[in-house]
Short mmCIF file of C-alpha atoms and ligand atoms in Angstrom, two decimals:
data_model
loop_
_atom_site.label_atom_id
_atom_site.label_comp_id
_atom_site.label_asym_id
_atom_site.label_seq_id
_atom_site.Cartn_x
_atom_site.Cartn_y
_atom_site.Cartn_z
CA UNK A 250 3.96 4.10 27.05
CA UNK A 251 3.08 7.65 26.07
CA UNK A 252 4.56 10.07 23.55
CA UNK A 253 5.76 12.27 26.46
CA UNK A 254 7.99 9.39 27.61
CA UNK A 255 9.72 9.44 24.24
CA UNK A 256 11.12 12.89 25.08
CA UNK A 257 9.22 14.65 22.33
CA UNK A 258 9.08 18.43 22.30
CA UNK A 259 5.92 20.39 23.05
CA UNK A 260 5.15 21.58 19.47
CA UNK A 261 5.11 17.96 18.30
CA UNK A 262 3.14 16.66 21.28
CA UNK A 263 0.55 19.31 20.57
CA UNK A 264 0.26 18.21 16.93
CA UNK A 265 -0.08 14.56 17.94
CA UNK A 266 -2.85 15.48 20.31
CA UNK A 267 -4.66 17.22 17.45
CA UNK A 268 -4.25 14.05 15.41
CA UNK A 269 -5.83 12.07 18.23
CA UNK A 270 -2.76 9.86 18.75
CA UNK A 271 -2.57 8.90 22.40
CA UNK A 272 -0.16 5.97 22.36
CA UNK A 273 2.85 5.33 20.17
CA UNK A 274 2.68 2.21 18.00
CA UNK A 275 5.41 -0.45 18.54
CA UNK A 276 7.50 0.79 15.61
CA UNK A 277 7.28 4.33 16.99
CA UNK A 278 8.29 3.25 20.50
CA UNK A 279 11.31 1.47 19.10
CA UNK A 280 12.39 3.77 16.29
CA UNK A 281 11.87 7.27 17.72
CA UNK A 282 14.66 7.04 20.37
CA UNK A 283 17.06 5.59 17.78
CA UNK A 284 16.41 8.42 15.31
CA UNK A 285 16.62 11.06 18.04
CA UNK A 286 20.01 9.61 19.04
CA UNK A 287 21.04 10.17 15.40
CA UNK A 288 21.83 6.52 14.81
CA UNK A 289 21.21 4.57 11.61
CA UNK A 290 18.09 2.42 11.59
CA UNK A 291 17.08 -0.74 9.80
CA UNK A 292 13.35 -1.19 10.25
CA UNK A 293 11.28 -4.10 9.07
CA UNK A 294 7.80 -2.62 9.07
CA UNK A 295 5.00 -2.26 6.61
CA UNK A 296 2.35 0.33 5.86
CA UNK A 297 -0.28 0.41 8.57
CA UNK A 298 2.14 0.06 11.47
CA UNK A 299 2.59 3.81 11.92
CA UNK A 300 6.04 3.74 10.32
CA UNK A 301 5.69 7.17 8.70
CA UNK A 302 5.33 8.86 12.07
CA UNK A 303 8.17 6.66 13.37
CA UNK A 304 10.62 8.50 11.14
CA UNK A 305 8.81 11.81 10.51
CA UNK A 306 8.31 12.78 14.16
CA UNK A 307 11.94 12.43 15.34
CA UNK A 308 13.26 14.01 12.13
CA UNK A 309 11.00 17.02 12.69
CA UNK A 310 12.31 17.23 16.22
CA UNK A 311 15.98 17.07 15.14
CA UNK A 312 15.39 19.75 12.50
CA UNK A 313 13.45 21.93 14.93
CA UNK A 314 16.27 21.84 17.48
CA UNK A 315 18.84 22.57 14.80
CA UNK A 316 16.79 25.51 13.60
CA UNK A 317 16.44 26.89 17.13
CA UNK A 318 20.22 26.73 17.54
CA UNK A 319 21.05 28.25 14.14
CA UNK A 320 22.20 31.83 13.95
CA UNK A 321 21.51 32.24 10.23
CA UNK A 322 18.65 30.70 8.29
CA UNK A 323 19.63 27.61 6.28
CA UNK A 324 17.59 27.04 3.13
CA UNK A 325 19.33 23.82 2.06
CA UNK A 326 17.55 20.49 1.92
CA UNK A 327 18.52 18.68 5.11
CA UNK A 328 16.34 15.58 4.98
CA UNK A 329 15.57 13.45 1.94
CA UNK A 330 12.73 10.92 2.08
CA UNK A 331 12.66 8.62 -0.91
CA UNK A 332 9.48 6.63 -1.50
CA UNK A 333 8.29 4.54 -4.46
CA UNK A 334 4.91 6.02 -5.42
CA UNK A 335 3.29 9.39 -5.81
CA UNK A 336 0.45 8.43 -3.49
CA UNK A 337 2.87 7.40 -0.78
CA UNK A 338 4.87 10.61 -1.31
CA UNK A 339 1.73 12.72 -0.92
CA UNK A 340 0.70 10.74 2.15
CA UNK A 341 4.10 11.21 3.80
CA UNK A 342 4.03 14.94 3.02
CA UNK A 343 0.55 15.23 4.55
CA UNK A 344 1.76 13.48 7.68
CA UNK A 345 4.79 15.77 7.93
CA UNK A 346 2.50 18.78 7.53
CA UNK A 347 0.30 17.49 10.36
CA UNK A 348 3.04 16.41 12.79
CA UNK A 349 5.15 19.50 12.07
CA UNK A 350 2.26 22.00 12.16
CA UNK A 351 3.80 23.93 15.09
CA UNK A 352 7.48 23.53 14.24
CA UNK A 353 7.95 25.90 11.29
CA UNK A 354 9.88 23.15 9.48
CA UNK A 355 9.37 23.38 5.74
CA UNK A 356 8.71 20.40 3.52
CA UNK A 357 8.17 19.85 -0.16
CA UNK A 358 6.99 16.86 -2.16
CA UNK A 359 8.00 16.06 -5.74
CA UNK A 360 6.88 13.18 -7.98
CA UNK A 361 6.51 12.41 -11.66
CA UNK A 362 3.43 12.41 -13.84
CA UNK A 363 2.74 16.11 -13.34
CA UNK A 364 4.42 19.23 -14.65
CA UNK A 365 7.75 19.91 -12.96
CA UNK A 366 7.33 23.68 -13.25
CA UNK A 367 5.66 24.36 -9.89
CA UNK A 368 7.97 21.89 -8.15
CA UNK A 369 11.02 23.70 -9.53
CA UNK A 370 9.65 27.10 -8.51
CA UNK A 371 8.95 25.87 -4.97
CA UNK A 372 12.38 24.24 -4.72
CA UNK A 373 13.94 27.64 -5.37
CA UNK A 374 12.42 28.93 -2.14
CA UNK A 375 14.33 26.28 -0.16
CA UNK A 376 13.00 23.51 2.04
CA UNK A 377 14.10 21.55 5.09
CA UNK A 378 12.58 18.21 4.09
CA UNK A 379 12.19 16.88 0.57
CA UNK A 380 9.86 13.93 -0.05
CA UNK A 381 10.44 12.47 -3.49
CA UNK A 382 9.98 9.56 -5.85
CA UNK A 383 13.30 8.46 -7.37
CA UNK A 384 12.67 9.26 -11.06
CA UNK A 385 11.55 12.86 -10.59
CA UNK A 386 14.29 13.47 -8.02
CA UNK A 387 16.99 12.37 -10.47
CA UNK A 388 15.42 14.42 -13.29
CA UNK A 389 15.42 17.60 -11.26
CA UNK A 390 18.86 16.87 -9.82
CA UNK A 391 20.25 16.40 -13.33
CA UNK A 392 18.73 19.72 -14.36
CA UNK A 393 20.52 21.34 -11.45
CA UNK A 394 17.42 22.22 -9.41
CA UNK A 395 18.29 20.06 -6.43
CA UNK A 396 21.33 20.13 -4.21
CA UNK A 397 21.75 16.98 -2.11
CA UNK A 398 25.12 17.87 -0.59
CA UNK A 399 23.68 19.05 2.72
CA UNK A 400 21.54 16.02 3.46
CA UNK A 401 21.85 14.96 7.11
CA UNK A 402 19.04 12.43 7.21
CA UNK A 403 18.17 10.07 4.41
CA UNK A 404 15.06 7.92 4.67
CA UNK A 405 14.58 5.07 2.26
CA UNK A 406 10.94 4.08 2.52
CA UNK A 407 9.46 0.79 1.23
CA UNK A 408 12.81 -0.43 -0.08
CA UNK A 409 11.39 -3.81 -1.13
CA UNK A 410 8.71 -2.08 -3.18
CA UNK A 411 11.40 -0.03 -4.90
CA UNK A 412 12.91 -3.33 -5.99
CA UNK A 413 9.53 -4.75 -7.13
CA UNK A 414 8.81 -1.67 -9.16
CA UNK A 415 12.18 -1.63 -10.87
CA UNK A 416 13.41 1.55 -9.14
CA UNK A 417 16.34 0.05 -7.29
CA UNK A 418 18.86 1.27 -9.86
CA UNK A 419 17.54 4.84 -9.52
CA UNK A 420 17.69 4.53 -5.74
CA UNK A 421 21.32 3.45 -5.90
CA UNK A 422 22.09 6.41 -8.17
CA UNK A 423 20.46 8.81 -5.73
CA UNK A 424 22.54 7.38 -2.89
CA UNK A 425 25.75 8.16 -4.78
CA UNK A 426 24.74 11.84 -4.75
CA UNK A 427 24.37 11.98 -0.95
CA UNK A 428 27.12 12.94 1.50
CA UNK A 429 28.84 9.92 3.02
CA UNK A 430 28.40 11.33 6.48
CA UNK A 431 24.69 11.23 7.17
CA UNK A 432 22.06 9.39 9.18
CA UNK A 433 20.25 6.72 7.18
CA UNK A 434 16.87 5.22 8.05
CA UNK A 435 15.98 2.17 6.01
CA UNK A 436 12.40 0.88 5.94
CA UNK A 437 11.22 -2.26 4.22
CA UNK A 438 8.27 -4.59 4.78
CA UNK A 439 10.27 -7.63 3.68
CA UNK A 440 13.99 -8.30 3.38
CA UNK A 441 14.76 -10.14 0.17
CA UNK A 442 18.50 -10.78 -0.34
CA UNK A 443 19.03 -7.81 -2.66
CA UNK A 444 17.39 -5.44 -0.18
CA UNK A 445 19.36 -6.85 2.75
CA UNK A 446 22.51 -6.35 0.64
CA UNK A 447 21.61 -2.74 -0.09
CA UNK A 448 20.87 -2.10 3.58
CA UNK A 449 24.21 -3.57 4.50
CA UNK A 450 26.04 -1.36 2.06
CA UNK A 451 24.48 1.96 3.08
CA UNK A 452 23.96 1.64 6.84
CA UNK A 453 26.58 2.12 9.53
CA UNK A 454 26.09 0.07 12.71
CA UNK A 455 22.33 0.31 12.42
CA UNK A 456 19.91 -0.37 15.24
CA UNK A 457 17.52 -3.02 14.01
CA UNK A 458 13.82 -2.98 14.73
CA UNK A 459 11.16 -5.27 13.40
CA UNK A 460 7.46 -5.06 14.07
CA UNK A 461 4.43 -7.04 13.05
CA UNK A 462 6.08 -9.54 10.79
CA UNK A 463 4.23 -9.55 7.54
CA UNK A 464 2.14 -12.57 8.52
CA UNK A 465 0.65 -11.13 11.70
CA UNK A 466 -1.20 -8.22 10.09
CA UNK A 467 -3.52 -10.84 8.73
CA UNK A 468 -4.65 -11.81 12.22
CA UNK A 469 -6.74 -8.74 12.89
CA UNK A 470 -8.55 -8.80 9.56
CA UNK A 471 -11.51 -11.13 9.08
CA UNK A 472 -10.86 -12.98 5.86
CA UNK A 473 -13.20 -14.82 3.53
CA UNK A 474 -12.45 -16.89 0.47
CA UNK A 475 -14.92 -17.34 -2.39
CA UNK A 476 -14.23 -20.01 -4.97
CA UNK A 477 -15.71 -18.86 -8.23
CA UNK A 478 -15.26 -19.28 -11.98
CA UNK A 479 -13.39 -16.49 -13.69
CA UNK A 480 -16.48 -15.58 -15.73
CA UNK A 481 -18.60 -15.22 -12.58
CA UNK A 482 -16.33 -12.83 -10.71
CA UNK A 483 -18.11 -9.72 -11.88
CA UNK A 484 -21.64 -10.91 -10.97
CA UNK A 485 -20.26 -12.16 -7.65
CA UNK A 486 -18.75 -8.74 -6.94
CA UNK A 487 -22.04 -7.02 -7.73
CA UNK A 488 -23.79 -9.56 -5.52
CA UNK A 489 -21.54 -9.07 -2.49
CA UNK A 490 -21.74 -5.29 -2.84
CA UNK A 491 -25.48 -5.51 -2.27
CA UNK A 492 -24.60 -5.94 1.39
CA UNK A 493 -25.03 -2.51 3.02
CA UNK A 494 -22.43 -3.50 5.63
CA UNK A 495 -19.86 -2.81 2.92
CA UNK A 496 -19.60 0.89 3.56
CA UNK A 497 -16.43 1.35 1.55
CA UNK A 498 -14.48 -1.17 -0.45
CA UNK A 499 -11.09 -1.13 -2.06
CA UNK A 500 -11.17 -3.68 -4.89
CA UNK A 501 -7.87 -4.98 -6.23
CA UNK A 502 -7.31 -6.08 -9.79
CA UNK A 503 -4.09 -7.24 -11.36
CA UNK A 504 -4.15 -4.98 -14.40
CA UNK A 505 -5.05 -1.41 -15.24
CA UNK A 506 -7.51 -2.59 -17.87
CA UNK A 507 -9.07 -4.92 -15.36
CA UNK A 508 -9.53 -2.02 -12.93
CA UNK A 509 -11.23 0.08 -15.62
CA UNK A 510 -13.47 -2.79 -16.71
CA UNK A 511 -14.57 -3.64 -13.18
CA UNK A 512 -15.31 0.00 -12.30
CA UNK A 513 -17.32 0.38 -15.51
CA UNK A 514 -19.38 -2.75 -14.83
CA UNK A 515 -20.07 -1.66 -11.27
CA UNK A 516 -21.30 1.74 -12.38
CA UNK A 517 -23.50 0.03 -14.95
CA UNK A 518 -24.94 -2.06 -12.13
CA UNK A 519 -25.66 1.09 -10.11
CA UNK A 520 -22.69 0.90 -7.70
CA UNK A 521 -20.65 4.12 -7.59
CA UNK A 522 -17.10 3.13 -8.35
CA UNK A 523 -13.98 4.65 -9.79
CA UNK A 524 -10.71 3.17 -10.95
CA UNK A 525 -7.25 4.33 -10.00
CA UNK A 526 -4.08 3.18 -11.71
CA UNK A 527 -0.84 4.35 -13.26
CA UNK A 528 -2.35 5.31 -16.63
CA UNK A 529 -4.67 7.84 -15.05
CA UNK A 530 -3.44 11.39 -14.69
CA UNK A 531 -2.31 12.46 -11.26
CA UNK A 532 -5.29 14.79 -11.02
CA UNK A 533 -7.75 12.05 -11.86
CA UNK A 534 -6.16 9.73 -9.27
CA UNK A 535 -6.29 12.39 -6.60
CA UNK A 536 -9.91 13.18 -7.43
CA UNK A 537 -10.94 9.51 -7.20
CA UNK A 538 -9.10 9.19 -3.92
CA UNK A 539 -10.65 12.34 -2.47
CA UNK A 540 -14.14 11.22 -3.54
CA UNK A 541 -13.55 7.82 -1.99
CA UNK A 542 -12.20 9.21 1.27
CA UNK A 543 -15.15 11.60 1.48
CA UNK A 544 -17.59 8.71 0.94
CA UNK A 545 -18.89 10.11 -2.38
CA UNK A 546 -17.68 6.97 -4.13
CA UNK A 547 -18.29 3.66 -2.38
CA UNK A 548 -15.90 1.48 -4.30
CA UNK A 549 -12.38 2.23 -5.45
CA UNK A 550 -10.91 -0.26 -7.91
CA UNK A 551 -7.12 -0.20 -7.91
CA UNK A 552 -4.00 -1.99 -9.02
CA UNK A 553 -1.42 -2.79 -6.37
CA UNK A 554 0.98 -0.11 -7.47
CA UNK A 555 -1.68 2.61 -7.52
CA UNK A 556 -3.01 1.51 -4.15
CA UNK A 557 0.37 1.73 -2.49
CA UNK A 558 0.21 4.46 0.12
CA UNK A 559 -3.53 4.91 -0.06
CA UNK A 560 -4.46 5.63 3.50
CA UNK A 561 -8.17 5.60 4.11
CA UNK A 562 -9.42 5.73 7.64
CA UNK A 563 -12.22 3.31 8.38
CA UNK A 564 -12.00 1.35 5.18
CA UNK A 565 -14.50 -1.42 5.90
CA UNK A 566 -13.66 -3.94 3.18
CA UNK A 567 -10.87 -5.00 0.89
CA UNK A 568 -11.85 -7.22 -2.01
CA UNK A 569 -9.25 -9.22 -3.88
CA UNK A 570 -10.99 -9.48 -7.21
CA UNK A 571 -7.87 -11.27 -8.36
CA UNK A 572 -5.51 -13.13 -6.08
CA UNK A 573 -1.97 -11.74 -6.13
CA UNK A 574 0.78 -14.16 -7.12
CA UNK A 575 3.13 -12.67 -4.52
CA UNK A 576 1.79 -13.68 -1.10
CA UNK A 577 3.17 -10.59 0.66
CA UNK A 578 1.04 -8.47 -1.66
CA UNK A 579 -2.05 -10.15 -0.22
CA UNK A 580 -0.98 -9.08 3.26
CA UNK A 581 -0.28 -5.52 2.06
CA UNK A 582 -3.70 -5.41 0.45
CA UNK A 583 -5.72 -6.67 3.38
CA UNK A 584 -3.68 -4.44 5.70
CA UNK A 585 -5.49 -1.48 4.12
CA UNK A 586 -8.49 -2.36 6.24
CA UNK A 587 -8.41 -3.03 9.95
CA UNK A 588 -6.02 -0.14 10.60
CA UNK A 589 -5.21 1.35 13.96
CA UNK A 590 -6.89 -1.53 15.77
CA UNK A 591 -10.19 -1.17 13.83
CA UNK A 592 -11.71 -4.37 12.51
CA UNK A 593 -11.77 -4.97 8.80
CA UNK A 594 -12.96 -7.61 6.38
CA UNK A 595 -11.14 -8.94 3.35
CA UNK A 596 -12.89 -10.96 0.66
CA UNK A 597 -10.93 -12.91 -1.94
CA UNK A 598 -12.30 -14.27 -5.21
CA UNK A 599 -10.35 -17.30 -6.30
CA UNK A 600 -10.65 -18.95 -9.71
CA UNK A 601 -9.08 -22.30 -10.64
CA UNK A 602 -5.77 -20.87 -11.85
CA UNK A 603 -5.30 -18.82 -8.70
CA UNK A 604 -5.49 -21.71 -6.28
CA UNK A 605 -1.71 -22.15 -6.02
CA UNK A 606 -1.48 -18.48 -5.02
CA UNK A 607 -3.94 -19.08 -2.20
CA UNK A 608 -1.81 -21.98 -1.05
CA UNK A 609 1.24 -19.68 -0.86
CA UNK A 610 -0.75 -17.06 1.04
CA UNK A 611 -2.01 -19.57 3.57
CA UNK A 612 1.57 -20.72 4.11
CA UNK A 613 2.78 -17.14 4.64
CA UNK A 614 0.06 -16.02 7.02
CA UNK A 615 0.06 -19.34 8.83
CA UNK A 616 -3.68 -19.55 9.04
CA UNK A 617 -6.56 -20.92 7.00
CA UNK A 618 -8.81 -18.54 5.15
CA UNK A 619 -12.42 -19.52 5.84
CA UNK A 620 -14.25 -20.50 2.66
CA UNK A 621 -17.68 -19.03 1.91
CA UNK A 622 -19.38 -21.77 -0.05
CA UNK A 623 -22.93 -20.40 0.20
CA UNK A 624 -23.06 -17.91 -2.64
CA UNK A 625 -24.95 -17.79 -5.95
CA UNK A 626 -21.91 -18.37 -8.16
CA UNK A 627 -20.14 -21.55 -7.02
CA UNK A 628 -17.53 -22.77 -9.48
CA UNK A 629 -18.67 -25.08 -12.23
CA UNK A 630 -22.22 -23.84 -11.99
CA UNK A 631 -22.06 -21.00 -14.47
CA UNK A 632 -25.63 -20.75 -15.77
CA UNK A 633 -25.88 -22.66 -19.07
CA UNK A 634 -27.80 -21.07 -21.96
CA UNK A 635 -31.39 -22.30 -22.08
CA UNK A 636 -31.29 -25.26 -24.50
CA UNK A 637 -33.45 -25.06 -27.62
CA UNK A 638 -35.90 -27.97 -28.10
CA UNK A 639 -34.09 -29.23 -31.23
CA UNK A 640 -31.00 -29.91 -29.27
CA UNK A 641 -32.46 -32.66 -27.21
CA UNK A 642 -29.18 -34.51 -27.61
CA UNK A 643 -27.17 -31.51 -26.59
CA UNK A 644 -29.40 -30.99 -23.66
CA UNK A 645 -28.49 -34.38 -22.38
CA UNK A 646 -24.84 -33.70 -23.07
CA UNK A 647 -25.12 -30.45 -21.20
CA UNK A 648 -26.67 -32.39 -18.35
CA UNK A 649 -23.62 -34.61 -18.47
CA UNK A 650 -21.52 -31.51 -18.42
CA UNK A 651 -23.46 -30.26 -15.44
CA UNK A 652 -22.83 -33.53 -13.69
CA UNK A 653 -19.14 -33.27 -14.37
CA UNK A 654 -19.05 -29.75 -13.12
CA UNK A 655 -20.86 -30.73 -9.97
CA UNK A 656 -18.22 -33.33 -9.33
CA UNK A 657 -15.64 -30.68 -9.90
CA UNK A 658 -17.42 -28.52 -7.41
CA UNK A 659 -17.06 -31.15 -4.74
CA UNK A 660 -13.36 -31.25 -5.46
CA UNK A 661 -13.19 -27.48 -5.31
CA UNK A 662 -14.47 -27.41 -1.82
CA UNK A 663 -12.42 -30.37 -0.75
CA UNK A 664 -9.02 -29.43 -2.02
CA UNK A 665 -8.61 -25.97 -0.58
CA UNK A 666 -9.30 -27.37 2.88
CA UNK A 667 -6.65 -29.97 2.32
CA UNK A 668 -4.22 -27.31 1.13
CA UNK A 669 -4.89 -25.08 4.03
CA UNK A 670 -4.11 -27.84 6.46
CA UNK A 671 -0.72 -28.39 4.87
P1 LIG B 960 1.55 4.29 8.32
O1 LIG B 960 2.01 2.92 8.72
O2 LIG B 960 2.59 5.31 8.52
O3 LIG B 960 1.00 4.27 6.90
O4 LIG B 960 0.33 4.71 9.28
C1 LIG B 960 -0.90 4.05 9.28
C2 LIG B 960 -2.00 4.86 9.92
O5 LIG B 960 -1.87 4.89 11.32
C3 LIG B 960 -2.11 6.30 9.47
O6 LIG B 960 -3.48 6.57 9.23
C4 LIG B 960 -1.64 7.12 10.65
O7 LIG B 960 -2.29 8.36 10.70
C5 LIG B 960 -2.06 6.23 11.82
N1 LIG B 960 -1.20 6.35 13.02
C6 LIG B 960 0.15 6.43 13.04
N2 LIG B 960 0.60 6.48 14.30
C7 LIG B 960 -0.49 6.44 15.11
C8 LIG B 960 -0.68 6.45 16.52
N3 LIG B 960 0.34 6.50 17.37
N4 LIG B 960 -1.93 6.38 16.99
C9 LIG B 960 -2.98 6.31 16.13
N5 LIG B 960 -2.88 6.28 14.78
C10 LIG B 960 -1.65 6.34 14.27
#
């Protein structure tokens, strides 16, 4: 299958050639004809499958044809793309800029966390496509800067993430502002009941497409599991980063503070790292991302929310410094590497309390995660302070403790295997 076979127009084919895309991905093959036929779409697809192009390319084509046929210029917003995070919004806008480079279709991106002034000024000039996060869209709509009455295509991107991030109410409010008669494209990586319900309520006879079910992304990424005590995670991270094969690594932590702490420790240890999370200003996040993409910073430490939409070509490693308690998140994380058919490696550091999470992940991906037991920080073997001579007694008790921990260690390596076979 080639892009030509999908009946794409020359200006878009030319842009795709510049991008180096030779073959459509499965979601593109399935979704592009549906969107071009102006039908509603329900797509189960996650980041990394090429889903952005799957909706952006045909929308650009529809708008281009409409523009060619128009007798008077139309400055109204015709397409609304709603996405949960700023990073994702920027990424989508960059893709639209690239795919639409020869179409003359205008786009604009708005998101919170930065001054609204420039966004408002640019909105006044009119745009064909608006890419937005829900909060900022509603703010500017309420202030009367946005007119959604002429929307023909509405794309809801990462609907399940909207739910996770608590934006679903805002999304529903936005939908009430849209014309009833419109084309709706609904994208979600997973379909929890509430999301399926929302899809049902806003789509009309949708064509359904599903690609790479969440579990199968995991197949192309080489995964490794390190059992380690919580207190040894930082030294273990510094140890694994000594491997020059780790050209670039995206390290995931659960909290913003954790991300800051880890980045600080890495820098102290001589590894260039920066942290990216929701408390950082938009400028600081963009700078970190640009430095990372350009290879000036080797390690980017991120929370899940901040990492959403980060699209780094050739990311060699993903490191789960903490194991996510939602198994799908693990798949999203490791899907950041191994993109576009490239091979990637994902390392996961698992402490005692996180073992149930690993069990859930193994169940979801339907495969065992190979355990790396040969490393300097096996669990239960945290170096004990050198005993002072007066504590002869304590020394023996610490030896007992050591013995106990060694027993624990045997269990550590036994149990995960057992779990993975379940
Ligand atoms: P997405 O799922 O939209 O986040 O896209 C993931 C990555 O795949 C992005 O880096 C895109 O530039 C890239 N991509 C999308 N479609 C294609 C294609 N047909 N061929 C090669 N790369 C693609």
